[in-house]
XYZ file of C-alpha atoms in Angstrom:
315
model
C 106.516 -79.072 -89.844
C 107.626 -78.359 -93.474
C 107.438 -81.957 -94.642
C 104.003 -83.150 -95.962
C 102.264 -84.937 -93.092
C 101.205 -87.783 -95.506
C 104.977 -88.860 -95.631
C 105.081 -88.991 -91.698
C 103.700 -91.501 -89.362
C 102.443 -90.257 -85.896
C 103.492 -92.330 -82.822
C 102.974 -91.775 -79.277
C 105.746 -90.705 -76.908
C 105.139 -89.673 -73.397
C 101.694 -89.054 -74.090
C 102.489 -86.812 -77.062
C 102.322 -87.148 -80.734
C 105.478 -87.390 -82.659
C 105.927 -87.805 -86.427
C 108.536 -90.273 -87.888
C 109.729 -91.384 -91.373
C 112.938 -93.398 -91.104
C 113.642 -92.717 -94.781
C 113.433 -89.002 -94.406
C 115.269 -89.207 -90.857
C 112.461 -87.791 -88.863
C 112.376 -89.513 -85.397
C 112.464 -88.317 -81.845
C 116.063 -89.126 -81.421
C 116.725 -86.792 -78.489
C 113.655 -87.820 -76.338
C 114.334 -91.270 -77.003
C 118.106 -90.952 -76.100
C 117.255 -89.089 -72.895
C 114.720 -91.883 -71.947
C 117.210 -94.497 -72.406
C 119.909 -92.734 -70.110
C 117.218 -92.363 -67.556
C 116.371 -95.996 -67.655
C 120.103 -96.794 -67.341
C 120.344 -94.369 -64.435
C 122.598 -92.012 -66.276
C 122.807 -88.196 -65.836
C 120.570 -85.983 -67.953
C 121.969 -82.344 -67.889
C 120.942 -80.160 -70.697
C 121.936 -76.523 -71.410
C 119.744 -74.655 -73.974
C 121.290 -71.515 -75.594
C 119.952 -68.855 -77.954
C 119.153 -65.228 -78.018
C 116.760 -63.435 -75.896
C 112.968 -64.088 -76.614
C 113.793 -66.892 -79.120
C 111.954 -69.584 -76.913
C 114.818 -71.374 -75.000
C 112.697 -71.968 -71.742
C 109.492 -72.805 -73.822
C 111.518 -75.354 -75.693
C 113.137 -76.787 -72.502
C 109.488 -76.998 -70.931
C 108.350 -78.924 -74.019
C 111.275 -81.477 -73.750
C 110.595 -81.791 -70.106
C 106.864 -82.550 -70.486
C 107.316 -84.946 -73.026
C 109.673 -86.818 -70.771
C 107.192 -86.677 -67.763
C 103.697 -85.180 -67.948
C 103.639 -84.821 -64.204
C 105.887 -81.786 -64.513
C 104.320 -78.511 -62.842
C 104.896 -75.029 -63.812
C 104.693 -73.933 -60.033
C 107.107 -76.739 -58.666
C 109.313 -77.725 -61.483
C 110.330 -74.447 -63.186
C 112.657 -72.551 -60.932
C 114.508 -69.372 -61.099
C 116.663 -69.070 -58.133
C 118.882 -71.476 -56.232
C 116.688 -71.885 -53.309
C 113.780 -72.726 -55.419
C 116.037 -75.249 -57.253
C 116.930 -76.942 -53.780
C 113.327 -77.028 -52.736
C 112.249 -78.639 -56.144
C 114.878 -81.156 -56.049
C 114.152 -82.305 -52.441
C 110.663 -82.775 -53.241
C 109.357 -86.362 -52.628
C 107.588 -88.549 -55.286
C 109.221 -86.436 -58.226
C 111.410 -89.442 -59.616
C 111.901 -88.852 -63.492
C 110.107 -85.453 -63.307
C 112.493 -82.866 -64.929
C 113.581 -79.431 -63.418
C 113.859 -76.393 -65.597
C 116.284 -73.949 -64.042
C 115.472 -70.619 -65.920
C 118.519 -68.325 -66.465
C 120.535 -69.229 -63.502
C 123.231 -66.592 -64.355
C 121.168 -63.897 -62.296
C 121.687 -66.184 -59.188
C 125.317 -66.982 -59.737
C 128.280 -64.497 -60.168
C 131.675 -63.504 -59.182
C 130.805 -62.115 -55.726
C 131.838 -64.376 -52.715
C 128.222 -65.523 -51.805
C 127.609 -66.178 -55.414
C 130.771 -68.368 -55.729
C 129.500 -70.243 -52.530
C 125.986 -70.939 -54.449
C 127.813 -71.915 -57.402
C 129.895 -74.473 -55.489
C 126.731 -75.687 -53.922
C 124.893 -75.872 -57.262
C 127.730 -77.981 -58.791
C 127.705 -80.253 -55.757
C 123.943 -80.853 -56.145
C 123.965 -81.331 -59.879
C 126.868 -83.774 -59.553
C 124.591 -85.993 -57.396
C 121.337 -85.201 -59.106
C 121.472 -88.302 -61.196
C 120.814 -90.511 -58.062
C 117.527 -88.726 -57.734
C 116.733 -89.496 -61.403
C 115.651 -85.865 -62.231
C 116.708 -84.525 -65.586
C 117.825 -80.941 -65.424
C 117.301 -78.449 -68.250
C 119.139 -74.902 -68.022
C 118.092 -72.291 -70.645
C 120.716 -69.565 -70.913
C 121.745 -66.947 -73.421
C 125.315 -68.285 -73.544
C 127.374 -70.962 -72.211
C 130.209 -68.582 -70.908
C 127.697 -67.178 -68.395
C 128.076 -70.500 -66.529
C 130.791 -71.645 -64.416
C 133.410 -73.568 -66.464
C 133.292 -76.673 -64.342
C 129.439 -76.992 -64.796
C 129.459 -76.294 -68.525
C 132.399 -78.455 -69.261
C 132.110 -81.578 -67.094
C 128.603 -82.033 -65.764
C 126.536 -81.241 -68.946
C 125.786 -84.065 -71.573
C 123.860 -82.045 -74.064
C 123.968 -78.577 -75.544
C 120.842 -77.548 -77.271
C 120.904 -74.507 -79.748
C 117.614 -72.643 -80.419
C 117.965 -71.159 -84.027
C 114.229 -70.262 -84.385
C 111.266 -70.666 -82.132
C 110.646 -74.383 -81.925
C 113.623 -75.237 -84.102
C 117.195 -75.923 -83.414
C 120.035 -78.467 -83.113
C 121.183 -80.873 -80.231
C 124.779 -81.606 -79.748
C 126.271 -84.384 -77.289
C 129.151 -82.977 -75.090
C 131.928 -85.276 -74.158
C 134.797 -84.205 -72.187
C 138.384 -85.622 -72.819
C 139.542 -87.906 -70.092
C 143.185 -86.759 -70.850
C 143.495 -83.123 -71.444
C 141.165 -79.834 -71.102
C 139.074 -80.448 -74.067
C 135.373 -80.847 -74.748
C 134.063 -82.525 -77.871
C 130.579 -81.687 -79.472
C 128.679 -84.139 -81.856
C 125.593 -83.403 -83.542
C 122.915 -85.672 -82.262
C 119.993 -84.322 -84.398
C 118.040 -81.330 -85.479
C 114.589 -80.784 -84.064
C 111.349 -78.922 -84.914
C 108.441 -78.635 -82.448
C 105.131 -76.812 -82.497
C 104.406 -73.895 -79.927
C 103.882 -75.091 -76.296
C 100.294 -75.609 -75.531
C 99.344 -74.684 -79.162
C 96.364 -76.821 -78.825
C 95.077 -74.650 -75.983
C 96.184 -71.155 -77.258
C 97.395 -70.238 -80.655
C 99.083 -66.977 -79.518
C 102.754 -67.068 -80.197
C 103.247 -64.955 -76.708
C 101.479 -64.466 -73.701
C 103.062 -61.341 -72.878
C 100.331 -59.161 -74.953
C 97.470 -61.255 -73.680
C 94.819 -59.577 -71.339
C 94.164 -62.823 -69.759
C 97.809 -63.323 -68.373
C 97.428 -60.919 -65.424
C 93.553 -60.701 -65.112
C 92.514 -60.621 -61.488
C 89.584 -63.020 -61.786
C 90.243 -66.112 -63.408
C 93.611 -65.562 -64.929
C 94.921 -68.022 -67.810
C 96.019 -71.379 -66.312
C 97.723 -73.041 -69.223
C 101.289 -73.957 -68.580
C 103.163 -71.290 -70.209
C 100.820 -68.496 -68.599
C 101.644 -69.674 -65.242
C 105.359 -69.669 -66.110
C 105.203 -66.041 -67.536
C 103.315 -64.789 -64.182
C 106.032 -66.412 -62.118
C 108.939 -65.062 -64.133
C 107.367 -61.552 -64.136
C 107.198 -61.690 -60.307
C 110.807 -62.838 -59.954
C 112.141 -60.251 -62.568
C 110.195 -57.459 -60.643
C 111.792 -58.632 -57.545
C 115.174 -58.639 -58.926
C 114.700 -55.210 -60.495
C 113.729 -53.757 -57.136
C 116.668 -55.290 -55.511
C 118.905 -54.124 -58.320
C 117.481 -50.480 -57.972
C 118.176 -50.660 -54.243
C 121.496 -51.984 -54.484
C 122.379 -49.132 -57.162
C 121.083 -46.538 -54.667
C 123.068 -47.977 -51.854
C 126.316 -48.122 -54.041
C 125.589 -44.462 -55.229
C 125.440 -43.383 -51.418
C 128.652 -45.017 -50.715
C 130.529 -43.249 -53.538
C 129.234 -39.662 -52.707
C 132.183 -37.378 -51.763
C 132.205 -34.897 -48.980
C 131.013 -31.868 -50.883
C 127.921 -34.001 -52.369
C 127.115 -35.106 -48.989
C 127.251 -31.324 -47.588
C 125.014 -30.286 -50.460
C 122.319 -32.901 -49.829
C 122.305 -31.869 -46.185
C 122.008 -28.337 -46.984
C 119.166 -29.117 -49.533
C 117.240 -31.480 -47.218
C 118.022 -30.204 -43.537
C 117.899 -26.471 -42.379
C 121.212 -25.194 -40.956
C 119.739 -24.674 -37.609
C 119.352 -28.435 -37.135
C 122.987 -29.092 -37.614
C 124.076 -26.550 -35.269
C 125.115 -26.896 -31.571
C 124.811 -24.829 -28.646
C 127.819 -22.727 -29.656
C 126.247 -21.891 -32.899
C 128.744 -24.288 -34.858
C 127.810 -27.026 -37.229
C 128.123 -30.241 -35.263
C 129.739 -33.288 -36.517
C 127.543 -35.648 -34.319
C 124.409 -33.916 -35.817
C 125.680 -34.383 -39.321
C 126.059 -38.099 -38.756
C 122.622 -38.495 -37.380
C 120.848 -36.477 -40.072
C 122.594 -38.343 -42.796
C 121.641 -41.570 -41.086
C 118.016 -40.404 -41.274
C 118.477 -40.010 -44.906
C 119.759 -43.757 -45.290
C 123.455 -42.643 -45.532
C 125.910 -44.168 -43.028
C 128.682 -41.569 -42.004
C 131.401 -42.193 -39.239
C 132.817 -39.673 -37.060
C 135.908 -38.812 -39.326
C 133.781 -38.650 -42.479
C 131.208 -36.310 -40.539
C 134.141 -33.930 -39.726
C 135.133 -33.797 -43.459
C 131.559 -33.181 -44.380
C 131.395 -30.340 -41.696
C 134.423 -28.647 -43.408
C 132.717 -29.113 -46.776
C 129.585 -27.338 -45.446
C 131.692 -24.465 -44.338
C 133.292 -24.255 -47.842
C 130.001 -24.201 -49.431
C 128.486 -21.583 -47.081
C 131.237 -19.513 -45.397
C 128.507 -17.629 -43.613
C 127.748 -20.639 -41.420
C 131.206 -20.600 -39.808
C 130.932 -19.399 -36.180
C 132.407 -15.947 -35.510
C 135.905 -15.896 -33.738
C 136.042 -14.416 -30.494
C 139.189 -12.305 -30.052
């Protein structure tokens, strides 16, 4: 903190040390307010925004661990909807927060994603009965469904710099489509697990992915899980892009692929003509679906590219 330590009095909150000075306005207002809401069985859904890499998830994990030290990186930090549902259904987790990291990757405009979004909204609506606070770090509010961000979230945290930011109370109007924001406090926190590791980032640490005895501090476990999830998303994205590219290939491009990958003799029938059925079969082997009508168009494209393959006309 920038304020001289001698002016601040240490207090214990959730097993962590917080520094207060009522005259200077230093007090863990946000944590105390969340604890009071939990005691009164009120919903605690928080969205945290800020630019990529500024420490949104680290900050939410810090808040969450102060609320309940039983939080685990393997169980209570989730990246996808199935993981969120698995976490929320766990028994013996009352008052243990969930951090749903960057859920925009798991919700979108496709019909299946719309169904997931509706299911997520229904679950969050009833989540307060399970007494489990929810933190959602995301780059921008607009990436979330409007119902979720406007009516089911009570607080908006904005991270300005790593470990520093503002907290706003969100209150929807009961009479019109408006959302009111009131500043609760500004905050300043040290790096997550700074007492265990002074590194600002785990990403350049050799211990992060070491095969034997990798680092086991909370943020290292989180970074490994996130890397695994991101690699899976990237692989899936590449496969979807490749599949989409195959779907958009025109007849001439498909004909050229066949001529490059398959010998002309493999495409011919007993009459020495390019066979549409064999075209479909060979394209299927290359991972490209092609119906009968499409195969005949590709057949014509092959003849256009290589007229010599046309069977001789018998007069």
